[in-house]
Coordinates of C-alpha atoms in Angstrom, one line a residue:
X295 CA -125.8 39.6 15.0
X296 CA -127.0 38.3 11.8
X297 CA -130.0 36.4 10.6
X298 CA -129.4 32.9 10.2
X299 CA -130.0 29.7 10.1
X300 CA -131.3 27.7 13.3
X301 CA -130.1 24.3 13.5
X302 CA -132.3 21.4 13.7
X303 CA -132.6 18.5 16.3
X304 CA -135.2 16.0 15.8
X305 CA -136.9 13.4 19.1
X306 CA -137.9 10.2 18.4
X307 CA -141.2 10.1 20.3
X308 CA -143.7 6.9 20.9
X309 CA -146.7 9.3 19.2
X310 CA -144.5 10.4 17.0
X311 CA -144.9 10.0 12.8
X312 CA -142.7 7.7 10.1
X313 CA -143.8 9.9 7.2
X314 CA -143.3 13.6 7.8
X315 CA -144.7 14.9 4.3
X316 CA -144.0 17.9 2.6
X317 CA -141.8 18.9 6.2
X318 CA -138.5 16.5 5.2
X319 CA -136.7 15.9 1.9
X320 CA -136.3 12.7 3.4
X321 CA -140.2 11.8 4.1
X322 CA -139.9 8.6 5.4
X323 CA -138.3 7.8 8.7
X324 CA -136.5 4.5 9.6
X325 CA -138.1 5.7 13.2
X326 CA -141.2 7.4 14.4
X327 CA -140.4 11.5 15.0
X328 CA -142.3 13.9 17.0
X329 CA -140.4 16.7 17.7
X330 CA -137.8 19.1 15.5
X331 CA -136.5 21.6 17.6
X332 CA -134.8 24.4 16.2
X333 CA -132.3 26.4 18.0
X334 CA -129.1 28.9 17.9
X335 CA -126.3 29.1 20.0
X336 CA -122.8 31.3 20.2
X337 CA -120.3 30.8 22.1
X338 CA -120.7 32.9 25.3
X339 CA -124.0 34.2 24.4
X340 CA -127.0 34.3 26.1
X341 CA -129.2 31.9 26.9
X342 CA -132.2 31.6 24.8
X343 CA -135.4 32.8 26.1
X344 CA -137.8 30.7 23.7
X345 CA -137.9 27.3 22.0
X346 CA -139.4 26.6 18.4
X347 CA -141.0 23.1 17.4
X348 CA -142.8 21.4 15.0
X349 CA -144.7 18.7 16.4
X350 CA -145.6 15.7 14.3
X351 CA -148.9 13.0 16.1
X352 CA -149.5 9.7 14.5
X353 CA -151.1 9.2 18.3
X354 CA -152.4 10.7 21.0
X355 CA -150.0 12.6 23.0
X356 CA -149.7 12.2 27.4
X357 CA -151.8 14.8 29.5
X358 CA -149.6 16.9 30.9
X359 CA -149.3 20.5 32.7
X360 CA -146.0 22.4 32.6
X361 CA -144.7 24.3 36.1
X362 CA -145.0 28.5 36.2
X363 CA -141.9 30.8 36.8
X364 CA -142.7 30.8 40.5
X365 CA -142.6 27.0 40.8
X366 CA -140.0 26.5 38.0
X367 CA -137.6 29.1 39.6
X368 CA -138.5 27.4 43.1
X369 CA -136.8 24.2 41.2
X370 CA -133.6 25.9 40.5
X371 CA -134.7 26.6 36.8
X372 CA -134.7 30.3 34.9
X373 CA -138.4 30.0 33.6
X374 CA -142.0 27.8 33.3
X375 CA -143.0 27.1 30.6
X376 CA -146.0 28.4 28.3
X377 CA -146.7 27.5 24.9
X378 CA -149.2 28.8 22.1
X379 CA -150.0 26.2 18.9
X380 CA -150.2 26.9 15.6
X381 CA -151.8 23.8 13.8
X382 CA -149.8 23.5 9.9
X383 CA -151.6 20.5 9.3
X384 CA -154.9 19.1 10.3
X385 CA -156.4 15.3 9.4
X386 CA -160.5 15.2 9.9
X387 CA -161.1 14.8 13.0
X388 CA -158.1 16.1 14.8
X389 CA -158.7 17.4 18.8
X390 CA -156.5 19.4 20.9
X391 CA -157.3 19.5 24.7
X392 CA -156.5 22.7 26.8
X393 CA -158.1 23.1 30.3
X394 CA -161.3 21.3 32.1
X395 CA -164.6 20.5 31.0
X396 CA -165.5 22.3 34.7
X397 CA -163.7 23.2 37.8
X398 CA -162.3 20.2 40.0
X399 CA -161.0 19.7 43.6
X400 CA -156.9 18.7 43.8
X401 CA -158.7 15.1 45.3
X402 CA -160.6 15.1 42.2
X403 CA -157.9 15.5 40.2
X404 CA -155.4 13.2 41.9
X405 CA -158.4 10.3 41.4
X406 CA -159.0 10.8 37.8
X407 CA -155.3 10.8 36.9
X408 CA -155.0 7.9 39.1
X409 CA -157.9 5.9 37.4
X410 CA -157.2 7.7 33.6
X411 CA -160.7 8.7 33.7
X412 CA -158.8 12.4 33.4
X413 CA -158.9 12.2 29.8
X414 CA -163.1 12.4 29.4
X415 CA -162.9 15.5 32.1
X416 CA -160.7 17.6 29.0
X417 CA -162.0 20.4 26.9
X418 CA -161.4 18.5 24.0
X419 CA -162.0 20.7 20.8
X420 CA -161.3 20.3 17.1
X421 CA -158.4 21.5 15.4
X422 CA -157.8 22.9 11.9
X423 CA -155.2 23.9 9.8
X424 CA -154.4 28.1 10.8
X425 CA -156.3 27.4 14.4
X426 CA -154.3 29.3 17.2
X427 CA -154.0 27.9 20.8
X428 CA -152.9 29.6 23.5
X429 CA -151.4 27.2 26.8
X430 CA -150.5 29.3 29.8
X431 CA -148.0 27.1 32.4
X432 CA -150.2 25.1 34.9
X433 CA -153.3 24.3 32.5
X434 CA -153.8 20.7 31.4
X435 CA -153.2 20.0 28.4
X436 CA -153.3 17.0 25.2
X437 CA -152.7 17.2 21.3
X438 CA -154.4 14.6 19.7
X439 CA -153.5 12.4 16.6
X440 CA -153.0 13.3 12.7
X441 CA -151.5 16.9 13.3
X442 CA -148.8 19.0 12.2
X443 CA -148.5 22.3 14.9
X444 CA -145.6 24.6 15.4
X445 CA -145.3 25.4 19.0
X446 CA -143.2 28.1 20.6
X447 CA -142.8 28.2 24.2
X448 CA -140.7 29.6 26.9
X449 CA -137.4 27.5 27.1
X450 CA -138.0 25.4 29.4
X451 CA -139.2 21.9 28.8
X452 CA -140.3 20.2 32.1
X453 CA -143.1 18.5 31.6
X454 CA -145.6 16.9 34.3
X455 CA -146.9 13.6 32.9
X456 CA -150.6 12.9 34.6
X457 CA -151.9 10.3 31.8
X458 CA -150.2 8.2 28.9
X459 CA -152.8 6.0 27.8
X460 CA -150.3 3.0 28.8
X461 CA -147.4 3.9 27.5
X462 CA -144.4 3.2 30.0
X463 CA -143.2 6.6 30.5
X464 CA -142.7 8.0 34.2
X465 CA -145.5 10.0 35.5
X466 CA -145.6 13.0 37.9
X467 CA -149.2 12.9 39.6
X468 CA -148.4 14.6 42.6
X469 CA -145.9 17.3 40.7
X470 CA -149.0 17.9 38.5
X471 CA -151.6 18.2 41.2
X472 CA -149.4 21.1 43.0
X473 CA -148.5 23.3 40.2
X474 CA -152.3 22.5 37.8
X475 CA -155.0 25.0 37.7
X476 CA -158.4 22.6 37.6
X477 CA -160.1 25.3 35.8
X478 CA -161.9 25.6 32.0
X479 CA -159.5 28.4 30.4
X480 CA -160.6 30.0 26.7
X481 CA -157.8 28.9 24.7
X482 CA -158.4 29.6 21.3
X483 CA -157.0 32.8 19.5
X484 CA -158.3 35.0 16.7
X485 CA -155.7 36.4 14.5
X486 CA -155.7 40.8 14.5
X487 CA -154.7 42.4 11.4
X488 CA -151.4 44.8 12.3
X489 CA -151.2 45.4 8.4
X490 CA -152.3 43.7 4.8
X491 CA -149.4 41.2 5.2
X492 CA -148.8 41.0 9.2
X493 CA -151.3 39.1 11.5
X494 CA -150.6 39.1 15.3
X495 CA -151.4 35.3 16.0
X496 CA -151.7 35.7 20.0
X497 CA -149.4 37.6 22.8
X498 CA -148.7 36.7 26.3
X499 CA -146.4 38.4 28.7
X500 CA -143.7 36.1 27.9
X501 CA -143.8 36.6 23.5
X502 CA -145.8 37.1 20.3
X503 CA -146.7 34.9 17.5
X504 CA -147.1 36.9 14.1
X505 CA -147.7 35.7 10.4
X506 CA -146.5 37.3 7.6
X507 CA -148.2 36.9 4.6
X508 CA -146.1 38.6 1.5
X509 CA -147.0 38.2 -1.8
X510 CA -145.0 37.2 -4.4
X511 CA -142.1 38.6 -6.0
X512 CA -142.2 41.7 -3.4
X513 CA -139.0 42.9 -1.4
X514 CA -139.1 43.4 2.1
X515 CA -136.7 44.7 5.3
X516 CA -137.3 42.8 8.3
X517 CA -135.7 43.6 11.7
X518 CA -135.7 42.1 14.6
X519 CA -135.5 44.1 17.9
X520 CA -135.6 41.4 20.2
X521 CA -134.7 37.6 20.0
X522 CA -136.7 36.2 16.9
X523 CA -137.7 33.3 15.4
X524 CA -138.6 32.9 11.7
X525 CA -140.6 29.5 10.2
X526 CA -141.3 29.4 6.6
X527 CA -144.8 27.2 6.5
X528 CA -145.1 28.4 2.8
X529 CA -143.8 29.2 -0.4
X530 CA -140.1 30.6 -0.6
X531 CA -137.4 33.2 -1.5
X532 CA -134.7 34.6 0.5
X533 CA -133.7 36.2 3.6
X534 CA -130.1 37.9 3.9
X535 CA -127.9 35.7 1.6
X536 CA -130.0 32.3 2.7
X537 CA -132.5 30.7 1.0
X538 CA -135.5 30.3 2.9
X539 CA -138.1 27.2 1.9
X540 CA -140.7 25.4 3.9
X541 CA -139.6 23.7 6.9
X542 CA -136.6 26.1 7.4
X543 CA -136.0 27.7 10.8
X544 CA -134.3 31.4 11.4
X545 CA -132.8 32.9 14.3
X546 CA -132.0 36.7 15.2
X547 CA -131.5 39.3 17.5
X548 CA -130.9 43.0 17.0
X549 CA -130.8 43.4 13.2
X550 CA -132.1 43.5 10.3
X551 CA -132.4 41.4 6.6
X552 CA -133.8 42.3 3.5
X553 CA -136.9 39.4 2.6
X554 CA -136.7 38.5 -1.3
X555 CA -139.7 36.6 -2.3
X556 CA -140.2 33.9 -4.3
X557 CA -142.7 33.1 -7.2
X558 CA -145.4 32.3 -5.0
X559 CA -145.2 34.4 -2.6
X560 CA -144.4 33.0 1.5
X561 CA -145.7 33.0 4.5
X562 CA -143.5 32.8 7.6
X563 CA -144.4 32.7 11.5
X564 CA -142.4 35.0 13.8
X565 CA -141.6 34.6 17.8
X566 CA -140.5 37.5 19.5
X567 CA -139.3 37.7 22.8
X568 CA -141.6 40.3 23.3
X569 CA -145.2 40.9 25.2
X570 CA -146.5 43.1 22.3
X571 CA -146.0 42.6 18.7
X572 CA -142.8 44.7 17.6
X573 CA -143.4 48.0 16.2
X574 CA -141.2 48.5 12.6
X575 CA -141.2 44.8 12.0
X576 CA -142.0 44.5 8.4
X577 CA -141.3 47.5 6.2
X578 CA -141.8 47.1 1.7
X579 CA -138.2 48.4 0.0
X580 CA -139.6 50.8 -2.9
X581 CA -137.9 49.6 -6.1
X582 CA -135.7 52.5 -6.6
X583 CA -133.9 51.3 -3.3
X584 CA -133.6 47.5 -4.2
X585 CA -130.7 46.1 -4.2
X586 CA -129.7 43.7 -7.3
X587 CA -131.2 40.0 -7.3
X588 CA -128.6 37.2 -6.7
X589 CA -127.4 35.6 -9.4
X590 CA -129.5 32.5 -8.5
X591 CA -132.9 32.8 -9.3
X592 CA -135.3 32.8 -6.5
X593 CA -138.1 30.5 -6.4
X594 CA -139.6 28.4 -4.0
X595 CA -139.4 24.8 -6.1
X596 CA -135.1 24.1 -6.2
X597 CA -134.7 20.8 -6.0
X598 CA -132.2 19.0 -3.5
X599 CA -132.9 21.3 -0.7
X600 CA -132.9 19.7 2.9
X601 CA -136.0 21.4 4.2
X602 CA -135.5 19.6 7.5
X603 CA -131.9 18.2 8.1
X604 CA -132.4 15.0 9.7
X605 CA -128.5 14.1 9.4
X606 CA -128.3 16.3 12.8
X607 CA -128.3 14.4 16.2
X608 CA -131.8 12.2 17.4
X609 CA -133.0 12.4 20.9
X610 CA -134.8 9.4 22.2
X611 CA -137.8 10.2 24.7

Protein backbone atom coordinates (compact mmCIF):
# COMPACT_ATOMS: atom_id res chain seq x y z
CA UNK A 1 0.00 0.00 0.00
CA UNK A 2 1.00 3.35 -0.91
CA UNK A 3 1.11 6.75 0.71
CA UNK A 4 -1.70 8.78 -0.26
CA UNK A 5 -3.91 11.13 0.05
CA UNK A 6 -6.75 11.06 2.83
CA UNK A 7 -9.97 12.34 1.79
CA UNK A 8 -11.60 15.05 3.52
CA UNK A 9 -15.19 15.37 5.10
CA UNK A 10 -16.02 18.47 6.83
CA UNK A 11 -19.21 18.88 9.98
CA UNK A 12 -21.13 21.72 10.13
CA UNK A 13 -21.13 22.26 13.97
CA UNK A 14 -23.14 25.08 16.11
CA UNK A 15 -19.40 26.15 17.69
CA UNK A 16 -18.09 25.81 14.70
CA UNK A 17 -16.09 28.81 12.57
CA UNK A 18 -17.16 30.78 9.08
CA UNK A 19 -13.61 31.75 8.35
CA UNK A 20 -11.20 28.92 8.51
CA UNK A 21 -7.89 30.97 7.66
CA UNK A 22 -4.77 29.84 6.25
CA UNK A 23 -6.61 25.93 6.61
CA UNK A 24 -9.04 26.38 3.22
CA UNK A 25 -8.39 27.98 -0.13
CA UNK A 26 -11.75 28.77 0.23
CA UNK A 27 -11.64 30.85 3.75
CA UNK A 28 -14.93 31.76 4.12
CA UNK A 29 -17.81 29.46 4.61
CA UNK A 30 -21.41 30.05 3.57
CA UNK A 31 -21.87 27.81 7.02
CA UNK A 32 -20.18 27.58 10.35
CA UNK A 33 -17.47 24.26 10.23
CA UNK A 34 -16.05 22.52 13.09
CA UNK A 35 -14.79 19.42 12.17
CA UNK A 36 -12.57 18.11 8.88
CA UNK A 37 -12.10 14.64 9.21
CA UNK A 38 -9.70 12.90 7.12
CA UNK A 39 -9.89 9.32 6.27
CA UNK A 40 -8.97 6.30 3.82
CA UNK A 41 -10.72 3.49 2.79
CA UNK A 42 -10.30 0.33 0.22
CA UNK A 43 -12.48 -1.77 -0.75
CA UNK A 44 -12.34 -4.86 1.55
CA UNK A 45 -9.77 -3.42 3.76
CA UNK A 46 -9.57 -3.12 7.24
CA UNK A 47 -11.19 -1.06 9.33
CA UNK A 48 -9.37 1.90 10.57
CA UNK A 49 -8.10 1.94 13.89
CA UNK A 50 -7.66 5.88 14.28
CA UNK A 51 -9.44 9.10 13.19
CA UNK A 52 -7.65 12.45 12.33
CA UNK A 53 -9.39 16.04 12.77
CA UNK A 54 -8.88 19.48 12.76
CA UNK A 55 -11.09 21.14 14.98
CA UNK A 56 -12.10 24.78 14.30
CA UNK A 57 -14.07 26.92 17.87
CA UNK A 58 -15.67 30.18 17.18
CA UNK A 59 -17.54 28.89 20.68
CA UNK A 60 -17.32 27.00 23.44
CA UNK A 61 -17.69 23.38 22.84
CA UNK A 62 -20.42 20.78 25.10
CA UNK A 63 -18.73 18.88 28.12
CA UNK A 64 -18.58 15.69 27.38
CA UNK A 65 -16.76 12.23 28.34
CA UNK A 66 -16.27 9.50 25.70
CA UNK A 67 -16.96 5.55 26.83
CA UNK A 68 -13.59 3.04 27.34
CA UNK A 69 -13.15 -0.28 25.37
CA UNK A 70 -14.83 -2.15 28.16
CA UNK A 71 -17.99 -0.11 28.00
CA UNK A 72 -17.80 0.67 24.27
CA UNK A 73 -17.36 -3.08 23.43
CA UNK A 74 -20.17 -3.80 26.06
CA UNK A 75 -22.31 -1.46 23.48
CA UNK A 76 -21.60 -3.65 20.47
CA UNK A 77 -18.82 -1.28 19.26
CA UNK A 78 -14.90 -2.31 18.41
CA UNK A 79 -13.22 0.48 20.64
CA UNK A 80 -13.63 3.79 23.19
CA UNK A 81 -12.45 6.37 22.42
CA UNK A 82 -9.30 8.53 23.57
CA UNK A 83 -7.99 11.48 22.03
CA UNK A 84 -4.71 13.62 22.50
CA UNK A 85 -4.84 17.60 21.11
CA UNK A 86 -2.46 19.31 19.41
CA UNK A 87 -3.44 23.12 19.44
CA UNK A 88 -2.35 24.78 15.56
CA UNK A 89 -3.81 27.89 16.51
CA UNK A 90 -4.36 29.70 19.71
CA UNK A 91 -6.39 33.35 20.17
CA UNK A 92 -5.46 35.12 23.73
CA UNK A 93 -7.17 33.68 26.03
CA UNK A 94 -8.05 30.36 24.70
CA UNK A 95 -8.85 27.36 27.64
CA UNK A 96 -9.16 23.77 27.23
CA UNK A 97 -10.81 21.74 30.02
CA UNK A 98 -9.59 18.11 30.81
CA UNK A 99 -10.63 16.43 34.17
CA UNK A 100 -11.93 17.93 37.73
CA UNK A 101 -10.92 20.83 39.66
CA UNK A 102 -11.09 17.83 42.65
CA UNK A 103 -12.60 14.50 43.14
CA UNK A 104 -16.56 14.22 43.12
CA UNK A 105 -19.31 11.70 44.13
CA UNK A 106 -21.49 10.17 40.93
CA UNK A 107 -24.46 12.32 43.01
CA UNK A 108 -22.26 15.21 42.73
CA UNK A 109 -21.78 14.86 39.39
CA UNK A 110 -25.30 13.98 38.25
CA UNK A 111 -26.39 17.52 40.20
CA UNK A 112 -23.98 19.74 38.62
CA UNK A 113 -24.64 18.46 35.09
CA UNK A 114 -28.23 18.75 35.95
CA UNK A 115 -27.97 22.41 37.24
CA UNK A 116 -24.79 23.32 34.51
CA UNK A 117 -22.87 24.39 37.49
CA UNK A 118 -20.38 21.39 36.01
CA UNK A 119 -18.71 23.83 33.89
CA UNK A 120 -16.98 25.97 37.10
CA UNK A 121 -16.01 22.33 38.72
CA UNK A 122 -13.42 21.93 35.25
CA UNK A 123 -9.72 22.11 35.21
CA UNK A 124 -9.82 24.82 32.91
CA UNK A 125 -6.26 25.66 31.63
CA UNK A 126 -4.86 27.91 28.85
CA UNK A 127 -3.98 26.83 25.66
CA UNK A 128 -1.27 27.88 23.16
CA UNK A 129 -0.18 27.23 19.87
CA UNK A 130 2.28 23.66 20.04
CA UNK A 131 0.47 22.81 23.61
CA UNK A 132 -0.07 18.92 23.75
CA UNK A 133 -3.17 17.31 25.57
CA UNK A 134 -3.58 14.10 26.41
CA UNK A 135 -7.65 12.79 26.92
CA UNK A 136 -7.90 9.29 28.12
CA UNK A 137 -11.71 7.75 27.50
CA UNK A 138 -14.00 8.45 30.59
CA UNK A 139 -12.36 11.94 31.65
CA UNK A 140 -14.43 15.10 31.22
CA UNK A 141 -13.59 17.13 28.94
CA UNK A 142 -14.29 21.00 27.00
CA UNK A 143 -12.34 22.98 24.24
CA UNK A 144 -13.00 26.43 24.55
CA UNK A 145 -13.36 29.18 21.79
CA UNK A 146 -10.80 30.76 19.22
CA UNK A 147 -8.79 27.49 18.55
CA UNK A 148 -7.42 25.62 15.83
CA UNK A 149 -6.25 21.75 17.39
CA UNK A 150 -5.64 18.60 15.44
CA UNK A 151 -7.03 15.72 17.32
CA UNK A 152 -6.41 12.10 16.73
CA UNK A 153 -8.35 9.61 18.49
CA UNK A 154 -9.31 6.00 18.45
CA UNK A 155 -12.15 5.60 15.83
CA UNK A 156 -14.83 5.67 17.52
CA UNK A 157 -16.88 8.83 17.92
CA UNK A 158 -19.54 8.35 20.73
CA UNK A 159 -19.74 11.09 22.57
CA UNK A 160 -21.62 11.60 26.07
CA UNK A 161 -23.12 15.10 26.12
CA UNK A 162 -23.30 16.29 30.04
CA UNK A 163 -23.53 20.27 29.36
CA UNK A 164 -24.21 22.49 26.17
CA UNK A 165 -24.52 25.77 27.49
CA UNK A 166 -28.25 25.78 25.88
CA UNK A 167 -27.73 24.59 22.86
CA UNK A 168 -30.58 22.05 21.85
CA UNK A 169 -28.52 19.04 21.39
CA UNK A 170 -29.47 15.65 23.16
CA UNK A 171 -27.74 15.04 26.29
CA UNK A 172 -26.51 11.76 27.96
CA UNK A 173 -26.35 12.56 31.85
CA UNK A 174 -26.86 9.21 33.13
CA UNK A 175 -24.56 7.51 30.13
CA UNK A 176 -21.91 10.07 31.36
CA UNK A 177 -22.23 9.41 35.08
CA UNK A 178 -21.63 5.54 34.52
CA UNK A 179 -18.65 5.46 32.26
CA UNK A 180 -16.88 9.30 33.82
CA UNK A 181 -13.92 9.16 36.08
CA UNK A 182 -14.66 12.36 38.63
CA UNK A 183 -11.07 12.70 39.14
CA UNK A 184 -8.28 15.74 38.41
CA UNK A 185 -6.00 13.88 35.69
CA UNK A 186 -2.48 15.69 34.44
CA UNK A 187 -3.17 16.18 30.96
CA UNK A 188 -0.69 18.22 29.54
CA UNK A 189 2.38 16.64 27.49
CA UNK A 190 6.01 17.73 27.04
CA UNK A 191 7.41 16.92 23.70
CA UNK A 192 10.84 14.22 23.99
CA UNK A 193 13.39 14.74 21.43
CA UNK A 194 13.78 11.09 19.41
CA UNK A 195 16.18 13.02 17.01
CA UNK A 196 17.10 16.82 15.76
CA UNK A 197 14.03 16.66 13.40
CA UNK A 198 11.54 14.04 15.35
CA UNK A 199 9.64 14.95 18.58
CA UNK A 200 7.42 12.27 20.26
CA UNK A 201 4.34 14.58 21.12
CA UNK A 202 2.62 11.99 23.69
CA UNK A 203 1.97 7.93 23.56
CA UNK A 204 -0.78 6.00 25.04
CA UNK A 205 -1.43 2.36 24.67
CA UNK A 206 -3.73 2.92 21.86
CA UNK A 207 -1.03 5.36 19.43
CA UNK A 208 1.72 8.02 19.22
CA UNK A 209 1.77 11.56 18.12
CA UNK A 210 5.19 12.70 16.56
CA UNK A 211 6.44 15.99 14.85
CA UNK A 212 8.71 16.18 12.32
CA UNK A 213 10.50 19.09 11.89
CA UNK A 214 12.73 18.92 8.46
CA UNK A 215 14.46 21.63 7.25
CA UNK A 216 14.43 22.97 4.07
CA UNK A 217 15.42 21.62 0.90
CA UNK A 218 16.53 18.10 2.62
CA UNK A 219 15.38 14.64 1.29
CA UNK A 220 13.98 12.17 3.43
CA UNK A 221 12.61 8.27 3.43
CA UNK A 222 9.74 7.79 5.56
CA UNK A 223 8.07 4.43 6.33
CA UNK A 224 5.42 3.57 7.91
CA UNK A 225 5.13 0.21 9.82
CA UNK A 226 1.87 0.48 11.14
CA UNK A 227 -1.30 2.43 10.05
CA UNK A 228 -0.14 6.22 9.80
CA UNK A 229 -1.39 9.43 9.56
CA UNK A 230 0.58 12.43 8.07
CA UNK A 231 -0.69 16.42 8.64
CA UNK A 232 1.30 19.07 7.03
CA UNK A 233 0.76 22.13 9.75
CA UNK A 234 3.70 23.91 7.90
CA UNK A 235 5.60 24.71 4.94
CA UNK A 236 5.58 22.18 1.92
CA UNK A 237 7.25 19.81 -0.57
CA UNK A 238 6.45 16.37 -1.56
CA UNK A 239 5.79 13.00 -0.49
CA UNK A 240 5.87 9.99 -3.10
CA UNK A 241 4.55 11.70 -6.38
CA UNK A 242 2.00 14.10 -4.16
CA UNK A 243 2.42 17.41 -3.27
CA UNK A 244 2.06 17.93 0.22
CA UNK A 245 0.99 21.74 1.59
CA UNK A 246 -0.61 22.83 4.80
CA UNK A 247 -3.89 21.45 5.58
CA UNK A 248 -3.22 18.26 3.55
CA UNK A 249 -3.92 14.84 5.17
CA UNK A 250 -1.90 11.37 4.31
CA UNK A 251 -2.67 7.92 4.90
CA UNK A 252 -0.40 4.62 5.00
CA UNK A 253 0.32 1.42 6.06
CA UNK A 254 3.25 -0.82 5.53
CA UNK A 255 5.47 1.20 3.24
CA UNK A 256 7.56 3.58 2.65
CA UNK A 257 7.92 7.30 0.56
CA UNK A 258 10.76 9.40 -0.10
CA UNK A 259 9.90 13.24 1.69
CA UNK A 260 11.15 16.11 -0.73
CA UNK A 261 11.12 19.41 0.97
CA UNK A 262 10.23 22.48 0.03
CA UNK A 263 11.90 26.05 0.35
CA UNK A 264 10.94 26.49 3.73
CA UNK A 265 11.30 23.55 5.10
CA UNK A 266 7.87 21.54 6.82
CA UNK A 267 6.66 20.30 9.63
CA UNK A 268 4.25 17.44 9.62
CA UNK A 269 2.43 15.50 12.65
CA UNK A 270 2.41 11.69 12.51
CA UNK A 271 -0.35 9.05 14.19
CA UNK A 272 0.80 5.71 14.45
CA UNK A 273 -1.16 2.92 15.43
CA UNK A 274 1.35 2.14 17.72
CA UNK A 275 1.97 2.43 21.76
CA UNK A 276 5.63 3.48 21.23
CA UNK A 277 7.00 5.77 18.74
CA UNK A 278 8.21 3.61 15.61
CA UNK A 279 11.69 2.74 15.39
CA UNK A 280 13.23 3.59 11.55
CA UNK A 281 10.63 6.22 11.07
CA UNK A 282 12.57 9.02 9.49
CA UNK A 283 15.80 8.24 7.88
CA UNK A 284 18.03 11.50 5.54
CA UNK A 285 18.76 10.01 1.76
CA UNK A 286 22.59 11.00 1.32
CA UNK A 287 22.78 12.84 -2.00
CA UNK A 288 24.66 10.34 -3.91
CA UNK A 289 21.42 8.17 -3.46
CA UNK A 290 18.71 10.88 -4.44
CA UNK A 291 16.72 10.35 -6.85
CA UNK A 292 16.16 13.21 -9.62
CA UNK A 293 13.64 16.22 -8.65
CA UNK A 294 10.32 16.26 -10.52
CA UNK A 295 10.07 18.35 -13.18
CA UNK A 296 7.85 20.67 -11.10
CA UNK A 297 9.57 22.73 -8.84
CA UNK A 298 8.92 22.09 -5.30
CA UNK A 299 7.97 24.86 -3.08
CA UNK A 300 5.50 25.36 -0.55
CA UNK A 301 3.72 28.75 -2.16
CA UNK A 302 1.76 27.13 -5.72
CA UNK A 303 -1.00 28.88 -6.15
CA UNK A 304 -4.59 27.23 -6.78
CA UNK A 305 -3.99 24.31 -4.46
CA UNK A 306 -7.06 23.13 -2.43
CA UNK A 307 -5.47 22.84 0.90
CA UNK A 308 -8.77 21.61 2.35
CA UNK A 309 -11.39 20.29 -0.27
CA UNK A 310 -14.57 21.54 0.86
CA UNK A 311 -16.36 20.32 -2.51
CA UNK A 312 -16.47 16.73 -0.52
CA UNK A 313 -19.75 15.90 1.36
CA UNK A 314 -20.98 18.13 4.72
CA UNK A 315 -22.28 16.47 7.75
CA UNK A 316 -24.73 18.39 9.86
CA UNK A 317 -24.41 17.87 13.77
Amino acid sequence: MTFDHASVRTTLKPWGRLDLGRWASNQRQDSAIGEVSFDYSEAGGPDRLLLLKLLFTAEKLSIQVHPDDAVAKSMGMESGKSEAWYVLEAEEGAQVAVGLKRQLTQLEFRKAAIEGSIEGLLDWQAAAAGDVFYVPAGIVHAVGAGLVIAEIQQRNDTTFRIWDRGRSRELHIEEAVAVARLEPVSSRKLPRHITVERAELMSCPFFTLERLDLPAETFWELTASRESWALVVSGGGTIGSLTAAIGDGFFAEADRADIRVGRDGIVLLIATAASTPPIGLLREVPAKDRLKPDSAEVNSDRVGHNVIPFRLSIVSP
